[in-house]
CSV table of C-alpha atoms and ligand atoms in Angstrom, one decimal:
chain,number,residue,atom,x,y,z
A,1,MET,CA,0.0,-0.1,0.0
A,2,THR,CA,1.2,3.5,-0.5
A,3,HIS,CA,-0.5,5.5,2.1
A,4,HIS,CA,1.4,7.9,4.3
A,5,PRO,CA,2.4,5.7,7.5
A,6,ILE,CA,0.0,6.1,10.1
A,7,SER,CA,1.7,6.6,13.9
A,8,TRP,CA,-1.0,4.3,15.8
A,9,SER,CA,0.5,5.2,19.1
A,10,GLU,CA,-0.1,9.1,17.8
A,11,GLU,CA,-3.5,8.8,17.5
A,12,VAL,CA,-3.8,7.0,20.7
A,13,ALA,CA,-2.1,9.8,22.2
A,14,LYS,CA,-4.5,12.2,20.8
A,15,ARG,CA,-7.6,10.6,22.5
A,16,LYS,CA,-5.8,9.6,25.7
A,17,GLU,CA,-8.0,11.6,28.0
A,18,GLU,CA,-11.0,10.4,26.3
A,19,LEU,CA,-10.2,6.7,26.5
A,20,LEU,CA,-8.8,7.0,30.3
A,21,HIS,CA,-12.3,9.1,31.2
A,22,HIS,CA,-14.7,6.3,29.5
A,23,THR,CA,-12.5,3.3,30.8
A,24,ARG,CA,-12.9,4.7,34.4
A,25,ALA,CA,-16.8,5.5,34.2
A,26,PHE,CA,-17.2,2.1,32.7
A,27,LEU,CA,-15.2,0.7,35.7
A,28,ARG,CA,-17.3,2.4,37.7
A,29,ILE,CA,-20.4,0.1,36.9
A,30,LYS,CA,-20.4,-2.9,39.1
A,31,SER,CA,-21.1,-5.6,36.6
A,32,VAL,CA,-21.1,-8.8,38.7
A,33,LEU,CA,-23.7,-11.5,38.0
A,34,ASP,CA,-26.8,-10.4,39.8
A,35,PRO,CA,-29.3,-13.0,39.2
A,36,ASP,CA,-31.8,-11.2,41.8
A,37,THR,CA,-32.1,-8.1,39.4
A,38,ALA,CA,-32.4,-10.4,36.2
A,39,ARG,CA,-35.2,-9.5,33.8
A,40,GLU,CA,-36.0,-9.5,30.5
A,41,GLY,CA,-33.6,-8.0,28.5
A,42,ALA,CA,-31.0,-7.7,31.4
A,43,PRO,CA,-30.3,-12.3,31.8
A,44,PHE,CA,-27.5,-11.6,34.2
A,45,GLY,CA,-28.7,-8.2,36.1
A,46,GLN,CA,-28.8,-4.6,36.3
A,47,GLY,CA,-24.7,-4.0,36.9
A,48,VAL,CA,-24.4,-6.2,33.7
A,49,ALA,CA,-27.0,-4.4,31.7
A,50,GLU,CA,-25.9,-1.0,32.7
A,51,ALA,CA,-22.0,-1.9,31.8
A,52,LEU,CA,-23.0,-3.3,28.4
A,53,ALA,CA,-25.4,-0.1,27.7
A,54,TYR,CA,-22.6,2.2,28.7
A,55,VAL,CA,-19.8,0.8,26.2
A,56,LEU,CA,-23.0,0.5,23.3
A,57,LYS,CA,-23.3,4.3,23.8
A,58,VAL,CA,-19.7,5.4,23.1
A,59,CYS,CA,-19.6,3.3,20.1
A,60,GLU,CA,-23.2,4.9,18.7
A,61,GLU,CA,-21.5,8.7,19.8
A,62,ALA,CA,-18.6,7.3,17.5
A,63,GLY,CA,-21.2,6.1,14.5
A,64,MET,CA,-20.9,2.8,15.0
A,65,LYS,CA,-24.2,0.6,14.3
A,66,THR,CA,-25.0,-1.4,17.3
A,67,LYS,CA,-27.4,-4.2,18.4
A,68,ASN,CA,-28.3,-5.8,21.5
A,69,VAL,CA,-29.3,-9.1,21.3
A,70,ASP,CA,-31.8,-9.5,24.4
A,71,GLY,CA,-29.3,-8.5,26.7
A,72,TYR,CA,-27.0,-11.7,26.4
A,73,ALA,CA,-24.4,-10.0,24.4
A,74,ALA,CA,-24.4,-6.8,21.9
A,75,HIS,CA,-22.2,-5.7,18.6
A,76,ALA,CA,-21.2,-2.4,17.5
A,77,GLU,CA,-20.4,-2.7,13.6
A,78,PHE,CA,-18.9,-0.4,11.0
A,79,GLY,CA,-16.9,-0.6,7.4
A,80,GLN,CA,-18.3,-2.3,4.5
A,81,GLY,CA,-17.9,-5.8,2.6
A,82,GLU,CA,-18.9,-9.2,2.5
A,83,GLU,CA,-16.8,-10.4,5.3
A,84,LEU,CA,-16.6,-10.0,8.8
A,85,ILE,CA,-13.7,-9.1,11.3
A,86,GLY,CA,-14.5,-9.9,15.0
A,87,VAL,CA,-13.2,-8.3,18.3
A,88,LEU,CA,-14.7,-10.4,20.9
A,89,SER,CA,-14.4,-9.0,24.8
A,90,HIS,CA,-16.8,-8.7,27.3
A,91,VAL,CA,-18.0,-6.7,30.2
A,92,ASP,CA,-19.3,-9.0,33.1
A,93,VAL,CA,-16.6,-9.4,35.8
A,94,VAL,CA,-15.9,-11.3,38.9
A,95,PRO,CA,-17.1,-10.4,42.7
A,96,GLU,CA,-14.4,-8.1,43.8
A,97,GLY,CA,-13.8,-9.6,47.3
A,98,ASP,CA,-12.0,-8.2,49.8
A,99,GLY,CA,-8.6,-6.7,51.1
A,100,TRP,CA,-8.2,-3.9,48.4
A,101,LEU,CA,-6.2,-0.6,48.9
A,102,THR,CA,-8.4,1.6,47.0
A,103,PRO,CA,-12.1,0.7,46.6
A,104,PRO,CA,-12.6,-1.7,43.8
A,105,TYR,CA,-15.0,0.3,41.7
A,106,ALA,CA,-13.7,3.6,42.6
A,107,ALA,CA,-11.1,2.9,39.3
A,108,GLU,CA,-8.6,5.1,41.0
A,109,ILE,CA,-5.2,6.0,39.2
A,110,VAL,CA,-2.3,5.1,41.4
A,111,ASP,CA,1.5,5.1,40.6
A,112,GLY,CA,0.6,4.8,36.7
A,113,LYS,CA,-2.1,1.8,37.3
A,114,ILE,CA,-6.0,2.2,37.0
A,115,ILE,CA,-6.9,-0.1,39.9
A,116,ALA,CA,-10.6,-1.8,40.0
A,117,ARG,CA,-12.2,-4.9,39.2
A,118,GLY,CA,-12.4,-5.3,35.7
A,119,ALA,CA,-9.2,-3.2,34.7
A,120,LEU,CA,-7.6,-6.1,33.2
A,121,ASP,CA,-10.2,-8.6,33.0
A,122,ASP,CA,-11.7,-7.2,30.4
A,123,LYS,CA,-13.3,-4.0,30.7
A,124,GLY,CA,-9.8,-2.4,30.4
A,125,PRO,CA,-9.1,-3.9,27.2
A,126,THR,CA,-12.9,-3.6,25.9
A,127,MET,CA,-12.6,-0.4,25.8
A,128,ALA,CA,-9.1,-0.4,24.4
A,129,ALA,CA,-10.8,-2.2,21.5
A,130,VAL,CA,-13.7,0.5,21.2
A,131,PHE,CA,-11.5,3.2,21.1
A,132,ALA,CA,-9.1,1.1,18.4
A,133,ALA,CA,-12.1,0.7,16.2
A,134,ARG,CA,-12.9,4.3,16.7
A,135,ILE,CA,-9.5,5.4,15.4
A,136,VAL,CA,-9.6,3.2,12.4
A,137,LYS,CA,-13.1,4.7,11.7
A,138,GLU,CA,-12.4,8.3,12.3
A,139,LEU,CA,-9.0,8.4,9.9
A,140,GLY,CA,-11.6,7.5,7.5
A,141,LEU,CA,-9.3,4.6,6.1
A,142,PRO,CA,-10.4,2.1,3.3
A,143,LEU,CA,-11.7,-1.1,4.8
A,144,LYS,CA,-12.4,-4.3,2.6
A,145,ARG,CA,-14.0,-5.9,5.5
A,146,ARG,CA,-16.6,-4.7,8.1
A,147,VAL,CA,-15.3,-4.8,11.5
A,148,ARG,CA,-17.7,-5.7,14.3
A,149,LEU,CA,-17.1,-5.4,18.2
A,150,ILE,CA,-18.6,-8.2,19.9
A,151,PHE,CA,-19.5,-7.5,23.8
A,152,GLY,CA,-20.3,-10.5,25.7
A,153,THR,CA,-21.7,-10.9,29.8
A,154,ASP,CA,-21.3,-14.0,30.8
A,155,GLU,CA,-17.8,-15.1,30.3
A,156,GLU,CA,-17.1,-15.4,34.1
A,157,THR,CA,-19.6,-17.7,34.7
A,158,ASN,CA,-21.2,-20.0,31.7
A,159,TRP,CA,-20.6,-18.2,28.6
A,160,ARG,CA,-24.4,-18.1,28.1
A,161,CYS,CA,-23.7,-14.5,26.4
A,162,VAL,CA,-22.0,-16.1,23.3
A,163,ASN,CA,-23.7,-19.3,23.1
A,164,ARG,CA,-27.1,-17.3,22.8
A,165,TYR,CA,-25.3,-14.6,20.3
A,166,PHE,CA,-24.2,-17.1,17.6
A,167,GLN,CA,-27.4,-18.8,17.7
A,168,THR,CA,-28.5,-16.0,15.4
A,169,GLU,CA,-25.8,-13.6,14.6
A,170,GLU,CA,-23.1,-14.0,12.2
A,171,MET,CA,-19.7,-15.6,13.1
A,172,PRO,CA,-17.0,-13.4,11.7
A,173,THR,CA,-14.7,-14.7,8.9
A,174,MET,CA,-11.8,-14.3,11.6
A,175,GLY,CA,-10.9,-12.4,15.2
A,176,PHE,CA,-9.3,-11.9,17.8
A,177,SER,CA,-10.3,-11.5,21.7
A,178,PRO,CA,-8.2,-9.0,24.0
A,179,ASP,CA,-8.9,-11.2,27.0
A,180,ALA,CA,-5.6,-13.2,27.9
A,181,ASP,CA,-2.1,-12.6,26.9
A,182,PHE,CA,0.4,-10.8,24.3
A,183,PRO,CA,1.7,-11.7,22.3
A,184,LEU,CA,-0.7,-14.2,20.8
A,185,ILE,CA,-2.3,-17.6,21.9
A,186,TYR,CA,-3.3,-19.6,19.0
A,187,ALA,CA,-3.8,-23.0,20.4
A,188,GLU,CA,-5.7,-24.2,23.4
A,189,LYS,CA,-6.5,-28.1,25.0
A,190,GLY,CA,-9.7,-29.7,24.8
A,191,LEU,CA,-11.0,-29.6,28.0
A,192,THR,CA,-13.6,-32.1,29.3
A,193,HIS,CA,-15.4,-32.1,32.9
A,194,LEU,CA,-15.8,-35.9,33.4
A,195,VAL,CA,-18.3,-37.3,36.1
A,196,TRP,CA,-17.7,-41.2,36.9
A,197,ARG,CA,-20.3,-42.8,39.3
A,198,GLN,CA,-21.0,-46.2,40.8
A,199,THR,CA,-23.9,-46.9,42.9
A,200,ALA,CA,-24.0,-49.7,45.2
A,201,GLU,CA,-26.3,-51.7,42.8
A,202,ASP,CA,-23.5,-50.9,40.2
A,203,TYR,CA,-20.8,-52.2,42.4
A,204,ARG,CA,-22.5,-55.5,43.1
A,205,ARG,CA,-23.4,-56.2,39.4
A,206,ALA,CA,-19.8,-55.6,38.4
A,207,ALA,CA,-18.4,-57.7,41.1
A,208,ALA,CA,-20.9,-60.6,40.4
A,209,GLN,CA,-19.5,-60.6,36.9
A,210,ALA,CA,-15.9,-60.5,37.8
A,211,GLY,CA,-16.9,-63.4,40.2
A,212,GLU,CA,-16.2,-62.1,43.1
A,213,GLY,CA,-18.4,-62.7,45.9
A,214,PRO,CA,-19.3,-60.8,49.3
A,215,ALA,CA,-16.3,-62.0,51.9
A,216,ASP,CA,-15.9,-59.3,54.6
A,217,ARG,CA,-14.1,-61.4,56.8
A,218,ASN,CA,-11.2,-60.6,59.0
A,219,ILE,CA,-10.8,-57.1,57.2
A,220,SER,CA,-9.3,-54.2,59.2
A,221,ALA,CA,-12.2,-51.8,58.9
A,222,ILE,CA,-15.2,-50.4,56.9
A,223,LEU,CA,-14.9,-47.5,54.9
A,224,LEU,CA,-18.2,-45.7,55.8
A,225,SER,CA,-17.1,-42.7,53.7
A,226,LEU,CA,-14.6,-40.6,51.9
A,227,GLU,CA,-14.7,-37.1,50.9
A,228,GLY,CA,-12.3,-34.7,48.9
A,229,GLY,CA,-12.4,-31.8,46.5
A,230,LEU,CA,-14.7,-28.8,46.1
A,231,ARG,CA,-14.4,-28.3,41.8
A,232,MET,CA,-13.1,-30.3,39.0
A,233,ASN,CA,-10.8,-27.8,38.2
A,234,MET,CA,-8.7,-27.6,41.5
A,235,VAL,CA,-6.4,-30.1,43.1
A,236,PRO,CA,-8.4,-31.2,46.5
A,237,ASP,CA,-6.8,-29.5,49.5
A,238,ARG,CA,-8.6,-31.6,51.7
A,239,ALA,CA,-9.7,-35.1,52.2
A,240,THR,CA,-11.7,-37.0,54.9
A,241,ALA,CA,-12.1,-40.6,55.4
A,242,ILE,CA,-14.5,-42.3,58.1
A,243,LEU,CA,-14.0,-45.8,59.1
A,244,LYS,CA,-15.3,-48.5,61.2
A,245,PRO,CA,-12.4,-50.7,63.0
A,246,GLN,CA,-13.2,-54.3,62.8
A,247,ALA,CA,-10.1,-56.7,62.9
A,248,GLU,CA,-7.6,-53.9,64.0
A,249,THR,CA,-8.5,-51.4,66.6
A,250,ALA,CA,-8.9,-47.5,66.2
A,251,PRO,CA,-5.9,-46.7,67.9
A,252,ALA,CA,-3.5,-49.2,65.8
A,253,LEU,CA,-5.0,-47.9,62.7
A,254,ALA,CA,-4.6,-44.3,63.6
A,255,GLU,CA,-0.9,-45.0,64.6
A,256,ARG,CA,-0.1,-46.6,61.0
A,257,TYR,CA,-1.8,-43.6,59.3
A,258,ARG,CA,0.8,-41.4,61.7
A,259,ALA,CA,3.5,-43.8,60.2
A,260,TYR,CA,2.4,-43.0,56.8
A,261,LEU,CA,2.3,-39.4,57.0
A,262,ASP,CA,5.9,-39.1,58.4
A,263,ARG,CA,7.2,-41.4,55.8
A,264,GLU,CA,5.6,-39.6,53.1
A,265,GLY,CA,6.3,-36.2,54.5
A,266,LEU,CA,2.2,-35.3,54.2
A,267,ASN,CA,0.3,-33.3,56.6
A,268,GLY,CA,-2.6,-34.8,58.4
A,269,SER,CA,-4.6,-36.3,61.3
A,270,SER,CA,-6.9,-38.6,63.0
A,271,HIS,CA,-9.3,-38.8,65.6
A,272,VAL,CA,-11.7,-41.4,67.2
A,273,THR,CA,-15.2,-40.8,68.0
A,274,GLU,CA,-17.2,-43.6,69.6
A,275,ASP,CA,-16.5,-46.6,67.5
A,276,ARG,CA,-15.3,-44.4,64.2
A,277,LEU,CA,-12.0,-43.5,63.1
A,278,VAL,CA,-11.7,-40.2,61.2
A,279,LEU,CA,-8.6,-39.5,59.0
A,280,SER,CA,-7.8,-36.4,57.5
A,281,MET,CA,-5.3,-35.2,54.7
A,282,GLN,CA,-4.1,-31.9,53.9
A,283,GLY,CA,-3.0,-31.2,50.4
A,284,VAL,CA,-2.0,-28.2,48.2
A,285,SER,CA,-4.7,-27.1,46.0
A,286,VAL,CA,-3.5,-25.8,42.7
A,287,HIS,CA,-5.4,-25.3,39.3
A,288,GLY,CA,-6.3,-28.4,37.8
A,289,MET,CA,-4.8,-27.5,34.5
A,290,ASP,CA,-1.2,-28.7,36.3
A,291,PRO,CA,-2.6,-30.9,39.0
A,292,GLY,CA,1.3,-32.1,39.1
A,293,LYS,CA,2.1,-29.0,40.8
A,294,GLY,CA,-0.3,-29.8,43.8
A,295,ILE,CA,-0.6,-32.6,46.6
A,296,ASN,CA,-4.0,-34.2,46.0
A,297,ALA,CA,-5.4,-34.5,49.8
A,298,ALA,CA,-8.1,-37.3,48.4
A,299,THR,CA,-5.8,-39.6,46.1
A,300,GLU,CA,-2.6,-39.2,49.1
A,301,LEU,CA,-5.8,-40.6,51.6
A,302,VAL,CA,-6.7,-43.4,49.2
A,303,HIS,CA,-2.9,-44.5,48.9
A,304,PHE,CA,-3.0,-45.3,52.7
A,305,LEU,CA,-6.2,-46.8,52.5
A,306,ALA,CA,-5.1,-48.9,49.7
A,307,ARG,CA,-2.6,-51.0,52.2
A,308,LEU,CA,-5.5,-51.7,54.6
A,309,GLN,CA,-7.8,-54.7,54.5
A,310,LEU,CA,-11.2,-53.1,53.9
A,311,ASP,CA,-14.7,-54.0,53.1
A,312,GLU,CA,-15.0,-55.5,49.3
A,313,ARG,CA,-16.6,-52.7,47.7
A,314,ALA,CA,-14.1,-49.9,49.5
A,315,MET,CA,-11.5,-52.3,48.6
A,316,GLN,CA,-12.5,-52.3,45.1
A,317,PHE,CA,-12.8,-48.4,45.0
A,318,VAL,CA,-9.8,-47.8,46.8
A,319,ARG,CA,-7.7,-50.2,44.4
A,320,PHE,CA,-8.8,-48.4,41.2
A,321,THR,CA,-8.3,-45.1,42.5
A,322,ASP,CA,-4.8,-46.0,43.9
A,323,ARG,CA,-3.7,-47.5,40.3
A,324,CYS,CA,-5.4,-45.1,38.3
A,325,LEU,CA,-5.4,-41.8,39.4
A,326,TYR,CA,-2.6,-41.6,42.7
A,327,ARG,CA,-0.2,-39.6,41.0
A,328,GLN,CA,-1.3,-40.1,37.7
A,329,HIS,CA,-1.5,-36.6,36.6
A,330,TYR,CA,-1.0,-37.7,33.1
A,331,GLY,CA,-3.4,-40.5,32.8
A,332,GLU,CA,-0.2,-43.1,32.4
A,333,ALA,CA,-2.0,-46.0,34.3
A,334,LEU,CA,-5.6,-45.5,32.3
A,335,GLY,CA,-3.5,-46.0,29.0
A,336,ILE,CA,-4.5,-42.4,27.9
A,337,ALA,CA,-1.2,-40.7,28.1
A,338,HIS,CA,0.3,-38.6,25.2
A,339,THR,CA,2.2,-35.8,24.8
A,340,ASP,CA,2.1,-33.1,22.2
A,341,GLU,CA,5.1,-31.0,21.2
A,342,GLU,CA,3.0,-27.9,20.5
A,343,SER,CA,0.5,-27.9,23.4
A,344,GLY,CA,1.9,-30.4,25.7
A,345,PRO,CA,0.8,-33.4,27.4
A,346,LEU,CA,-2.8,-34.4,28.1
A,347,SER,CA,-3.4,-33.7,31.7
A,348,LEU,CA,-5.7,-35.5,34.4
A,349,ASN,CA,-6.9,-33.8,37.4
A,350,THR,CA,-8.9,-35.7,40.0
A,351,GLY,CA,-11.0,-32.7,41.6
A,352,ILE,CA,-13.8,-34.6,43.6
A,353,VAL,CA,-13.9,-37.6,45.1
A,354,GLN,CA,-16.9,-38.8,47.2
A,355,TYR,CA,-17.4,-42.3,48.5
A,356,ALA,CA,-20.8,-43.3,50.7
A,357,ALA,CA,-20.4,-47.3,51.7
A,358,ASP,CA,-24.1,-47.5,51.2
A,359,GLY,CA,-24.6,-45.1,48.7
A,360,GLU,CA,-22.7,-43.7,45.4
A,361,LEU,CA,-18.9,-43.3,44.8
A,362,VAL,CA,-18.4,-40.1,42.5
A,363,TYR,CA,-15.6,-38.8,41.1
A,364,HIS,CA,-15.3,-35.3,39.2
A,365,ILE,CA,-12.3,-35.5,36.6
A,366,ASN,CA,-10.9,-32.6,34.6
A,367,ILE,CA,-9.0,-33.8,31.7
A,368,ARG,CA,-7.3,-31.4,29.3
A,369,TYR,CA,-6.0,-32.9,25.8
A,370,PRO,CA,-3.9,-31.6,22.7
A,371,HIS,CA,-5.5,-31.3,19.6
A,372,SER,CA,-3.4,-34.3,18.3
A,373,HIS,CA,-4.8,-36.7,20.7
A,374,PRO,CA,-8.3,-36.3,20.0
A,375,TYR,CA,-11.3,-37.3,22.3
A,376,GLU,CA,-12.4,-40.0,19.9
A,377,ARG,CA,-8.9,-41.4,20.8
A,378,TRP,CA,-8.8,-41.8,24.2
A,379,ASN,CA,-12.3,-41.6,25.5
A,380,PRO,CA,-13.4,-45.5,24.6
A,381,ILE,CA,-9.8,-46.8,26.2
A,382,LEU,CA,-11.2,-44.8,29.2
A,383,GLU,CA,-14.9,-46.1,29.0
A,384,GLN,CA,-13.4,-49.7,28.9
A,385,GLN,CA,-11.6,-49.6,32.0
A,386,LEU,CA,-14.4,-47.8,34.2
A,387,HIS,CA,-17.1,-50.4,32.7
A,388,GLU,CA,-14.6,-53.1,34.3
A,389,VAL,CA,-15.3,-51.5,37.6
A,390,GLY,CA,-19.0,-50.8,37.3
A,391,LEU,CA,-18.6,-47.2,36.8
A,392,THR,CA,-20.7,-45.0,34.3
A,393,GLN,CA,-19.4,-41.7,32.7
A,394,GLU,CA,-21.3,-38.6,32.3
A,395,VAL,CA,-19.5,-35.9,30.3
A,396,GLU,CA,-20.6,-32.7,32.1
A,397,ASP,CA,-19.1,-30.4,29.9
A,398,HIS,CA,-16.7,-30.6,26.6
A,399,LEU,CA,-14.8,-27.8,25.0
A,400,LEU,CA,-13.1,-29.2,21.8
A,401,PRO,CA,-9.2,-28.4,21.2
A,402,HIS,CA,-9.1,-24.9,19.5
A,403,ARG,CA,-6.3,-23.9,17.2
A,404,VAL,CA,-5.4,-22.0,14.1
A,405,GLU,CA,-2.5,-22.7,12.0
A,406,PRO,CA,0.8,-20.5,13.1
A,407,THR,CA,0.9,-19.9,9.3
A,408,ASP,CA,-2.8,-18.6,9.1
A,409,PRO,CA,-2.5,-14.8,7.9
A,410,LEU,CA,-4.8,-14.0,11.1
A,411,VAL,CA,-1.8,-15.1,13.2
A,412,THR,CA,1.1,-13.9,10.9
A,413,THR,CA,-0.2,-10.5,10.7
A,414,LEU,CA,-0.9,-10.0,14.5
A,415,GLN,CA,2.5,-11.1,14.9
A,416,ARG,CA,3.8,-8.8,12.7
A,417,VAL,CA,1.4,-5.9,13.9
A,418,TYR,CA,3.0,-6.7,17.4
A,419,ARG,CA,6.5,-7.1,16.3
A,420,GLU,CA,6.5,-3.6,14.4
A,421,GLN,CA,5.0,-1.6,17.4
A,422,THR,CA,6.7,-3.2,20.2
A,423,GLY,CA,10.1,-4.1,18.7
A,424,GLU,CA,9.5,-7.7,20.3
A,425,GLU,CA,9.3,-10.8,18.8
A,426,ALA,CA,6.0,-12.2,18.9
A,427,THR,CA,6.3,-15.5,20.1
A,428,LEU,CA,3.2,-17.9,19.6
A,429,ILE,CA,1.5,-19.3,22.9
A,430,ALA,CA,-0.3,-22.6,23.4
A,431,ILE,CA,-1.8,-23.0,26.6
A,432,GLY,CA,-4.1,-25.7,28.5
A,433,GLY,CA,-6.6,-23.3,29.5
A,434,ALA,CA,-9.6,-21.8,27.6
A,435,THR,CA,-9.7,-18.2,26.3
A,436,TYR,CA,-12.6,-16.1,25.5
A,437,GLY,CA,-11.2,-16.3,21.9
A,438,ARG,CA,-12.2,-20.1,21.3
A,439,SER,CA,-16.0,-18.9,20.8
A,440,LEU,CA,-14.9,-17.4,17.7
A,441,GLU,CA,-14.5,-20.0,15.1
A,442,LYS,CA,-11.4,-18.6,13.9
A,443,GLY,CA,-10.2,-16.7,16.7
A,444,VAL,CA,-6.9,-16.2,18.8
A,445,ALA,CA,-6.5,-14.3,22.1
A,446,PHE,CA,-4.2,-11.3,21.4
A,447,GLY,CA,-3.6,-9.3,24.9
A,448,PRO,CA,-3.7,-7.5,26.9
A,449,LEU,CA,-1.4,-8.6,29.6
A,450,PHE,CA,2.1,-7.9,28.2
A,451,PRO,CA,4.8,-10.2,28.8
A,452,GLY,CA,6.5,-9.6,32.2
A,453,ARG,CA,3.8,-7.9,33.9
A,454,PRO,CA,2.0,-9.5,36.9
A,455,ASP,CA,-1.3,-11.3,36.0
A,456,SER,CA,-3.8,-9.5,38.5
A,457,ALA,CA,-7.2,-10.7,36.9
A,458,HIS,CA,-9.5,-12.0,39.6
A,459,GLN,CA,-7.7,-11.1,42.3
A,460,ARG,CA,-7.7,-7.9,44.6
A,461,ASN,CA,-5.9,-4.6,43.4
A,462,GLU,CA,-6.7,-5.9,39.9
A,463,HIS,CA,-4.9,-3.4,37.7
A,464,LEU,CA,-4.0,-1.9,34.1
A,465,TYR,CA,-1.1,0.2,33.6
A,466,VAL,CA,-2.0,3.2,31.8
A,467,ASP,CA,0.8,2.9,29.4
A,468,ASP,CA,-0.2,-0.7,28.3
A,469,LEU,CA,-3.9,0.4,27.8
A,470,LEU,CA,-2.5,2.7,25.5
A,471,LYS,CA,-0.3,0.5,23.6
A,472,ALA,CA,-2.8,-2.3,23.7
A,473,THR,CA,-5.3,0.3,21.9
A,474,ALA,CA,-2.6,1.0,19.3
A,475,LEU,CA,-2.0,-2.7,18.8
A,476,TYR,CA,-5.9,-3.2,18.6
A,477,ALA,CA,-6.0,-0.2,16.1
A,478,GLN,CA,-3.5,-1.5,13.8
A,479,ALA,CA,-4.8,-4.9,14.0
A,480,ILE,CA,-8.4,-4.4,12.9
A,481,TYR,CA,-7.1,-2.2,10.1
A,482,GLU,CA,-4.9,-5.0,8.8
A,483,LEU,CA,-7.3,-7.8,9.0
A,484,ALA,CA,-10.0,-5.7,7.7
A,485,ASN,CA,-7.5,-5.0,4.5
A,486,LEU,CA,-6.2,-9.0,4.1
B,1,LIG,ZN1,-12.1,-12.5,30.8
């Protein structure tokens, strides 16, 4: 192209005060999910609806055409052409929590940082995208494609926003989401939330098929219950088992447990109440995408129980758990392990374990897998083994792996924009989590967090550097312009 080169950062600098004004006003709206004030047209409550209305007003004032899709999501569009470029961000925030140095909805600027819930995730970047689009529009640059800013409202909870939006609205040809990290995330693992269940009846059926009869004689104890974990995507930091001692006394069992804890370097305790022995284990909770970094209280406790002589059903439960889940963070023992050079290994987190002697055995499992090891390949192997022990599997949630070819013009263009403006190499990132970018059929995550900056999203004193807001706006402006002219 022969046009005079545009200084994107200068264009942003000219609008700095206005950008800061709107960003801060937007952050002062508490847009936390609030079912109590939900109504037609505001399915996630008043605050979220107000934040959505605010950002749409800024877009309308800039001359963009807006559409609010029943309050679930909205968009603002400009330009012309058959194809569409999408920029997807969200206006909802997670609850603020305690311990802030400045009020979480004051959006004060301290030491060059805007401090507010949503500053980084994702209202600051949302306003950056709005101003980026405004700059491209105000410069009157020729565009071959339409540009659409899409605003979601339920990213932090269930993504009901984009699910509803894309039922009726056009899917962009390509786009990006300013809701993660710079330089660029192009590959995300597949995510599953699996629930494995076994009722007492399921157990009896499986045991009968395997030719095992009830022979609960000379056992050390009956396992009455075991509970550990809160969420499928967290490593359990606490687990408790209740035993009813039989051939061994409660003090003898407690002593064995103490020795086990000492030997393994684990934290736990035991106490005796009437005829029961309660064993507690403390682990270390980390995010379920990297379970090897934590200590799983539930499976560490099971590993102890596996050395006792328990009642038949408990034996099956602890043996299966010990063999297949104890320190098996990559599904090795289940035969589903696989490593991909690009995205890393399949990971398996045992997030919740609940066992009741006369009730159900339930596991909540989080498996994250690279695109080169599809669900269809590993799931039958898993199902077969679950079947053998009378466990059934429900797929509570499943997000397919998401990936855009590194050679795709979407990726190479954004890389070039990043390199030109920052002077840094735009290294491509593959991750185990899920970014909003995967809601677009062909979408990547592009910012707003620059390399080396602490990630304060979802934490107290969440903040965005004013400089980073300006830099991101300039990057988004050029990105929009270049993608719209590919
Ligand atoms: Zn976000």
